[in-house]
Coordinates of C-alpha atoms in Angstrom, one line a residue:
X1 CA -4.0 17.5 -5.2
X2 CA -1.5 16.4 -7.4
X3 CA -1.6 12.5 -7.2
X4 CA -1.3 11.9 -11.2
X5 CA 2.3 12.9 -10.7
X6 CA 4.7 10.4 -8.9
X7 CA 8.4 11.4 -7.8
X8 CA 9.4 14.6 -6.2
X9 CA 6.6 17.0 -6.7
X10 CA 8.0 19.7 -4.7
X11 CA 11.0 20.1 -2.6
X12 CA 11.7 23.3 -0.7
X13 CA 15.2 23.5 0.3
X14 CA 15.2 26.0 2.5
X15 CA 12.4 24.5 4.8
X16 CA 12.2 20.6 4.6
X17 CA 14.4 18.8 6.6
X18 CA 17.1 17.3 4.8
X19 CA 17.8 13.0 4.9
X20 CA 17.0 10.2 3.7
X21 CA 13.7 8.7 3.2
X22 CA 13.1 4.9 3.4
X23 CA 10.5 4.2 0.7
X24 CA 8.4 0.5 0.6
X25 CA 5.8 -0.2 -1.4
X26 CA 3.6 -2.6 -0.2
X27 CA 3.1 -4.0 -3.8
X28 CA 6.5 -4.9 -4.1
X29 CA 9.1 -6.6 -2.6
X30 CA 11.9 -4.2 -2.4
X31 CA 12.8 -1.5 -0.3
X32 CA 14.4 1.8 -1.3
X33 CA 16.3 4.6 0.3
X34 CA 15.3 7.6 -1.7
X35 CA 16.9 11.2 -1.4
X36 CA 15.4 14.6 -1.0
X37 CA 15.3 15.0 -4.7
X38 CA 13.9 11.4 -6.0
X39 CA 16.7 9.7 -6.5
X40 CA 17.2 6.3 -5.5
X41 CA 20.6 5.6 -3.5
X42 CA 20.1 2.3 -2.1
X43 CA 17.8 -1.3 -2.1
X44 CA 16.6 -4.3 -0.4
X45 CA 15.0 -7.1 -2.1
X46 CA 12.5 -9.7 -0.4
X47 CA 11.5 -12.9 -1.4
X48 CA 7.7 -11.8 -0.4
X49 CA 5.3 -8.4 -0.7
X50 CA 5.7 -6.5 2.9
X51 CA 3.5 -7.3 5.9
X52 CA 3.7 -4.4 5.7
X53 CA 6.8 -2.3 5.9
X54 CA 9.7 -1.8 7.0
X55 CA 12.5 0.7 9.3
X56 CA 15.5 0.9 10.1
X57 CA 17.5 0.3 13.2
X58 CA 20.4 2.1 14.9
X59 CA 22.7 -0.9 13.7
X60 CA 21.8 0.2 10.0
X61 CA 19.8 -3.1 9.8
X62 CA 16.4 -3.3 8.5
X63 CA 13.7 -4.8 10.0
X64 CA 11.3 -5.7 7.5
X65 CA 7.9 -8.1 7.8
X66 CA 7.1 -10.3 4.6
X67 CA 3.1 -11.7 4.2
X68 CA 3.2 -15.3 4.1
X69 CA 0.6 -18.0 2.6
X70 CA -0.3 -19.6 5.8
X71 CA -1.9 -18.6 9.1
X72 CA -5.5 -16.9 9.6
X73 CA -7.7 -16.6 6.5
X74 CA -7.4 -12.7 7.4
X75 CA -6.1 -10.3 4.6
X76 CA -6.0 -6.7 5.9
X77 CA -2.3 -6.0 7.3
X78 CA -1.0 -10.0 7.2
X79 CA 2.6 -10.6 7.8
X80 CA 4.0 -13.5 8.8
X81 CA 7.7 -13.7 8.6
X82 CA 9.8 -11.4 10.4
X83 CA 13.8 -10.4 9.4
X84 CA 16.2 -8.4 10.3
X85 CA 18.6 -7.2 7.0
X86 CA 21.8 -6.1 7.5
X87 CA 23.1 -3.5 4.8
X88 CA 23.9 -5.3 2.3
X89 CA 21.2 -7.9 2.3
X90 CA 22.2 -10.8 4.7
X91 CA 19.6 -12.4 6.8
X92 CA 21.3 -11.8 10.5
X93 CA 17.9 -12.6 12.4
X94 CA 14.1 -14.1 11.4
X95 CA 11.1 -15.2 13.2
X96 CA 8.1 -16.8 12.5
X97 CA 4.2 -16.3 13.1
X98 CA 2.1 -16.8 10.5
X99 CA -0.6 -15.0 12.7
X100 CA 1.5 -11.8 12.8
X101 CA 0.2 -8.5 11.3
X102 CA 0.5 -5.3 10.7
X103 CA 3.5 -4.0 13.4
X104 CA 6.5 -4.8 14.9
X105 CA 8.9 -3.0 16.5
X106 CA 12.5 -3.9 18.2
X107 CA 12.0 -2.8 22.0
X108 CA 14.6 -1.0 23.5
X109 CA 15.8 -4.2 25.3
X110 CA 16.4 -6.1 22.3
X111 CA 13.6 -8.1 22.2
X112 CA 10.7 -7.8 19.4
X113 CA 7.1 -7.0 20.2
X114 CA 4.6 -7.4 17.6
X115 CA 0.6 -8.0 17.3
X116 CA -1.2 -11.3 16.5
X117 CA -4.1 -13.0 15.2
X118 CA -6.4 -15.9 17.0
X119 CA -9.8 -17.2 16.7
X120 CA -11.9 -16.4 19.7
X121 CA -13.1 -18.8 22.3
X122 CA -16.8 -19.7 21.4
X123 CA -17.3 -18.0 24.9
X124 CA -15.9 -14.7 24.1
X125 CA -16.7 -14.3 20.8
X126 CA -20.3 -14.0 21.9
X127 CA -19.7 -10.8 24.1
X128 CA -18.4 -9.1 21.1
X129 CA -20.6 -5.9 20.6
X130 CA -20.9 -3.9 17.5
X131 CA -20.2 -4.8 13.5
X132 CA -22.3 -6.0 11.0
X133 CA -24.3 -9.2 11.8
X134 CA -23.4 -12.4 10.8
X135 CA -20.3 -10.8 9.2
X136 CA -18.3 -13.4 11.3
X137 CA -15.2 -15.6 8.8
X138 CA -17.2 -18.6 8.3
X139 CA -19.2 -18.3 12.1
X140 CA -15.2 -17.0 13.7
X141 CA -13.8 -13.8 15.0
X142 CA -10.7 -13.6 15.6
X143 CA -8.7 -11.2 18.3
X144 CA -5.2 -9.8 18.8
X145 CA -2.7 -10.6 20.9
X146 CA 0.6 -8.9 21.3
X147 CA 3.9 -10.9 21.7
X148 CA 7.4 -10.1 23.1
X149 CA 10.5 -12.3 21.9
X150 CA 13.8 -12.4 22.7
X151 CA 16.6 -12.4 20.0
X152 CA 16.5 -16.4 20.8
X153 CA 12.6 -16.5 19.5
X154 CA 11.5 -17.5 23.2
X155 CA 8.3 -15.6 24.2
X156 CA 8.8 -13.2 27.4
X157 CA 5.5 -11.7 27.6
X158 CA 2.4 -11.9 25.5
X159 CA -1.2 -10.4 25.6
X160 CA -4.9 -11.2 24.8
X161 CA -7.3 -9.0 24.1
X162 CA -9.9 -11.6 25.0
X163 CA -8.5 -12.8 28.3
X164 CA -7.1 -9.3 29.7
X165 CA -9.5 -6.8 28.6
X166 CA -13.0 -6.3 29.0
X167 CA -14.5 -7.6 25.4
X168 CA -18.0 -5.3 25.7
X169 CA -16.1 -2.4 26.9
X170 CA -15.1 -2.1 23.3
X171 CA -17.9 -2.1 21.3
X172 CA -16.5 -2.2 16.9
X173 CA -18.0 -0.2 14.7
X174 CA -21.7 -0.9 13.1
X175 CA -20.5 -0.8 9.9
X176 CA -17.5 -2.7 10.3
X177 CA -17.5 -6.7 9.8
X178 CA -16.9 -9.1 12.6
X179 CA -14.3 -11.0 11.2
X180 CA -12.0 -8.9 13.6
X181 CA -12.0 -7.5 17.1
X182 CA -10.7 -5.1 17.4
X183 CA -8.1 -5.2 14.8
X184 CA -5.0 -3.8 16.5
X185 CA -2.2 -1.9 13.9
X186 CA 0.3 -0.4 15.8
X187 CA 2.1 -1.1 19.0
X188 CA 4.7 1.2 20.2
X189 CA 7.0 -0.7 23.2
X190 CA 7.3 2.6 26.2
X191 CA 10.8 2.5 27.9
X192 CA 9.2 0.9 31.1
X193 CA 8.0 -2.5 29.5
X194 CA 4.5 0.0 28.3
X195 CA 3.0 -0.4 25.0
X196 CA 1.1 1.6 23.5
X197 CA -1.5 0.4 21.2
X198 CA -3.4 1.4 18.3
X199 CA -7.2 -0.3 17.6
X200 CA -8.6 0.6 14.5
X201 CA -12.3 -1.1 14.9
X202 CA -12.9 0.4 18.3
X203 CA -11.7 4.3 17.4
X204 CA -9.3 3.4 20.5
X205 CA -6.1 4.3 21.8
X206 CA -4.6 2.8 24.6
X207 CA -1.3 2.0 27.1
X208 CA -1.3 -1.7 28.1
X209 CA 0.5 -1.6 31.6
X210 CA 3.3 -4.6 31.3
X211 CA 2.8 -5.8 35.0
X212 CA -1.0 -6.0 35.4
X213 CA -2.0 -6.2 31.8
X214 CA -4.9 -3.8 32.5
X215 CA -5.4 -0.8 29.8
X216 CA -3.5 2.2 32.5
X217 CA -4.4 4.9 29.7
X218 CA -7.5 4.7 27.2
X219 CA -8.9 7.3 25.2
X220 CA -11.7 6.8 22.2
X221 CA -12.9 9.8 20.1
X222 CA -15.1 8.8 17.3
X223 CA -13.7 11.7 15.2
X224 CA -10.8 10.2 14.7
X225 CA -12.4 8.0 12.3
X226 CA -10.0 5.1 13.0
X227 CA -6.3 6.0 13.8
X228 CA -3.0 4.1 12.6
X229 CA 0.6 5.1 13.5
X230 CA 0.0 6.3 17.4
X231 CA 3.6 6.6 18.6
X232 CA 4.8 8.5 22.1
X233 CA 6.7 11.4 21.5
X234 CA 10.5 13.1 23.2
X235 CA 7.6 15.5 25.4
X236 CA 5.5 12.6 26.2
X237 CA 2.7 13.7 23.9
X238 CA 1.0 11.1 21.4
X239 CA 1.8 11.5 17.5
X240 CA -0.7 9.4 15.3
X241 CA -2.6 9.4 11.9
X242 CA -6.8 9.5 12.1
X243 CA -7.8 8.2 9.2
X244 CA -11.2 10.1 9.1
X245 CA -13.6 7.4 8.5
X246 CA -17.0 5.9 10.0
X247 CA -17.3 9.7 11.5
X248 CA -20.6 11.7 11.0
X249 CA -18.6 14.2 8.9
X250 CA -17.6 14.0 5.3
X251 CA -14.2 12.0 5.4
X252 CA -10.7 13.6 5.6
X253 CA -7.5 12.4 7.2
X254 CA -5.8 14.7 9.9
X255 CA -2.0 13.6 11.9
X256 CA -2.8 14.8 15.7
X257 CA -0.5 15.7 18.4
X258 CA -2.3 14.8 21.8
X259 CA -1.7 15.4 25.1
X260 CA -2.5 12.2 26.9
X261 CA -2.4 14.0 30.2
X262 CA -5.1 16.6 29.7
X263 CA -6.8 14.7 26.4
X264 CA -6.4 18.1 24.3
X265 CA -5.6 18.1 20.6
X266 CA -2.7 20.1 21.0
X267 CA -1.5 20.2 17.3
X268 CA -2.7 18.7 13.9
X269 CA -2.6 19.0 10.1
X270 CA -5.5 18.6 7.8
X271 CA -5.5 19.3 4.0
X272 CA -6.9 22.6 2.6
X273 CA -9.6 22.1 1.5
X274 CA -10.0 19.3 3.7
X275 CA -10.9 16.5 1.4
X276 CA -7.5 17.2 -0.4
X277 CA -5.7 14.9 2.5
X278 CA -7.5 11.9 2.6
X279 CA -6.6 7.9 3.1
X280 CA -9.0 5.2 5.0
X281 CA -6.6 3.1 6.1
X282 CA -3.2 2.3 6.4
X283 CA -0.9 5.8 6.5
X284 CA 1.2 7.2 9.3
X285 CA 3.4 10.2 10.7
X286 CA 6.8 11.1 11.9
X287 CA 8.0 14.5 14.0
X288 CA 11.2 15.4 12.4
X289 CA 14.3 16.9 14.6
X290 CA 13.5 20.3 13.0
X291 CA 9.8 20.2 14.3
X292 CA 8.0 19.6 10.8
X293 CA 6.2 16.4 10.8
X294 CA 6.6 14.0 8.1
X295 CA 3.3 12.4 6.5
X296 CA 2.7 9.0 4.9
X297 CA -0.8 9.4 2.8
X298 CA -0.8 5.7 2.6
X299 CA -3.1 4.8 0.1
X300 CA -2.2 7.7 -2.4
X301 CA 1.2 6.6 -2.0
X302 CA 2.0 10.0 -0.9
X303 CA 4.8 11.3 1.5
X304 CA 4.8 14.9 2.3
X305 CA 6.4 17.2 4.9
X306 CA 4.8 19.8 7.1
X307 CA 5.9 22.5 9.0
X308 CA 4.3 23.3 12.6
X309 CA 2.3 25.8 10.7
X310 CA 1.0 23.5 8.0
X311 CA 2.6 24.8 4.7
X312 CA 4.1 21.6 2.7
X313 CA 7.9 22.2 1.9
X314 CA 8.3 18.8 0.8
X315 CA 5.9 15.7 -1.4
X316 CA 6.9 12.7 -3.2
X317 CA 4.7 10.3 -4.5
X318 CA 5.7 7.0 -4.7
X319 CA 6.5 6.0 -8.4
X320 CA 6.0 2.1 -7.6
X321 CA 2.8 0.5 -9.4
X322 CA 1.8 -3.2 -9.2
X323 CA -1.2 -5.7 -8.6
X324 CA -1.8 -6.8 -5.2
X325 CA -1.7 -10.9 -4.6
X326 CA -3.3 -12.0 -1.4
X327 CA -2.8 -15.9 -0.7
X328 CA -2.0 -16.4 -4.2
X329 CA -4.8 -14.5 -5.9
X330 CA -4.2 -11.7 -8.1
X331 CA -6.4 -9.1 -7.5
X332 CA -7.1 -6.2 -10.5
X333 CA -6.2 -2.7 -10.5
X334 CA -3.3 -1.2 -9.6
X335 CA -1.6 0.8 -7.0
X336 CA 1.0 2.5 -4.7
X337 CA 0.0 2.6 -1.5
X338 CA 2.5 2.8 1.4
X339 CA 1.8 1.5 5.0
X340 CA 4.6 4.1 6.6
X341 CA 7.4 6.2 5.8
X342 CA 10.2 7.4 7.7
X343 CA 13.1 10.1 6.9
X344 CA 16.9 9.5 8.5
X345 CA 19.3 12.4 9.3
X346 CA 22.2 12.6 7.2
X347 CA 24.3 11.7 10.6
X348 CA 21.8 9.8 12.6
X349 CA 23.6 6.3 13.4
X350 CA 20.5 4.2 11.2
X351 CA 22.1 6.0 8.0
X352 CA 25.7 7.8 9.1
X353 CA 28.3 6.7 7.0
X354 CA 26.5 4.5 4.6
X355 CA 24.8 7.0 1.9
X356 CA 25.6 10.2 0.2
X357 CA 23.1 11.9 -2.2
X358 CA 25.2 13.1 -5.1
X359 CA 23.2 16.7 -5.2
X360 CA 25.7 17.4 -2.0
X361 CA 28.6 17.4 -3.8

């Protein structure tokens, strides 16, 4: 482990797969495009700390989430205010939801799906299963929902967990709190209307059908240890980050390629030793076009890249230090941590045209 260095740590040229990398700290409120070599060829800045990162689109625009004041008393993964960036910094879309958190994505028809926060029904709060007693936010829990909305901000589809689902099917962790259930933090729109849906508090992954609203695909493995990320790949396997927490093995982080077909672990990376690759929450993955997989080490604020046969031939760690505020409260220490990170091809159309690293000449 080399954590007390920041920047580019290592770089093999001949392995890694050349772009550009699209760094934001979730302790500031700027977003960077860094090159293969550290150095920094373009920026965003925001009038808020992300909620809780940021990509780009095939337009060049960034879609970027800022964590407002208002909404649920809920810290973990709060958003709020949603914007799309074009190059250069010009508002050219925004929405608003004070209850939104952790993702959002732009769905291949346009619209934008992302996941919500709302208190519970009295009725189905009290079939929630699992977490610490009496750990409720002042006697509430509060459950996701996932909204679709078209460029116009009208809502096309939405889902509850409470109202859809089957509340003691999905038991949370003991030694989790109740404020949540079951604290949803990624959701990945399939080109049918699908999504795909990470839940953190339940060790769950599932595919919401669009039509009936039923869970089509479910899978739970408590050696995940909580999973972030969960994206479909090009081959219809699953790509997603398990955090490696809550398990009944010492804790350490692996990225897992899973067939959702025959439920085998087809591929995954774990550090060597294992607790060398380690974050409890946040974090995330990204299969390259080469095949290596890219790794976001979120709460080290380290990105690193993997081949299929787990030798690193790229890490950066992200040089970007800062207190973290929630609702107006400074709280102490400091840190980088990074909720995702994704690298762009050189001539994909989200980057084509609009940098050059100086190193090519």
């Amino acid at each position: 482990m080399r954590h007390r260095d920041t920047g580019i740590l290592l770089n093999n040229e001949d392995k890694a797969t050349f772009g550009y990398n699209l760094i934001v700290p979730l302790v500031g409120k700027e977003a960077y495009i860094v090159g293969m070599r550290g150095e920094v060829l373009h920026q965003w800045n925001f009038p808020l700390t992300p909620g809780n990162y940021a990509y780009l689109l095939p337009t060049g625009n960034l879609l970027w989430s800022g964590r407002t004041t208002e909404g649920p008393p809920l810290r973990r993964g709060k958003g709020g205010l949603m914007r799309e960036y074009d190059w250069d910094g010009n508002v050219v879309w925004e929405y608003e939801d004070h209850a939104q958190h952790h993702d959002f994505r732009r769905c291949p028809n346009g619209n934008t799906i992302y996941i919500g926060w709302e208190p519970l029904p009295d009725e189905a709060a009290k079939r929630v299963i699992g977490g610490i007693a009496g750990s409720e936010h002042e006697g509430v829990i509060y459950g996701d929902y996932i909204r679709e909305v078209n460029p116009a901000g009208e809502t096309v589809w939405e889902w509850h967990f409470h109202l859809d689902e089957d509340i003691e099917a999905h038991p949370l962790i003991e030694v989790c709190d109740r404020e949540e259930f079951a604290h949803a933090n990624a959701c990945f729109p399939l080109e049918n209307g699908d999504v795909l849906v990470s839940f953190r508090r339940t060790h769950t992954l599932a595919i919401i059908d669009r039509a009936t609203k039923k869970f089509r695909w479910m899978k739970k493995d408590v050696m995940w240890g909580t999973t972030h990320d969960v994206q479909m790949l090009p081959n219809g396997n699953l790509l997603f980050f398990a955090n490696g927490i809550y398990t009944p093995l010492n804790p350490f982080s692996r990225v897992i390629e899973l067939n959702p077909e025959t439920g085998e672990e087809v591929w995954d990376y774990r550090g060597q030793p294992t607790w060398s690759f380690f974050s409890p929450n946040i974090s995330g993955a990204q299969r390259l076009s080469s095949g290596n997989t890219l790794i976001c080490e979120g709460q080290m604020g380290r990105v690193f890249e993997v081949t299929p046969e787990q030798e690193i031939v790229w890490e950066y760690v992200s040089p970007y230090f800062g207190g973290y505020n929630w609702f107006g409260l400074e709280r102490g220490g400091s840190g980088n941590s990074l909720f995702r990170c994704y690298r762009y091809a050189p001539d994909s159309p989200e980057i084509a045209g609009r940098v050059k690293s100086p190193y090519l000449g």
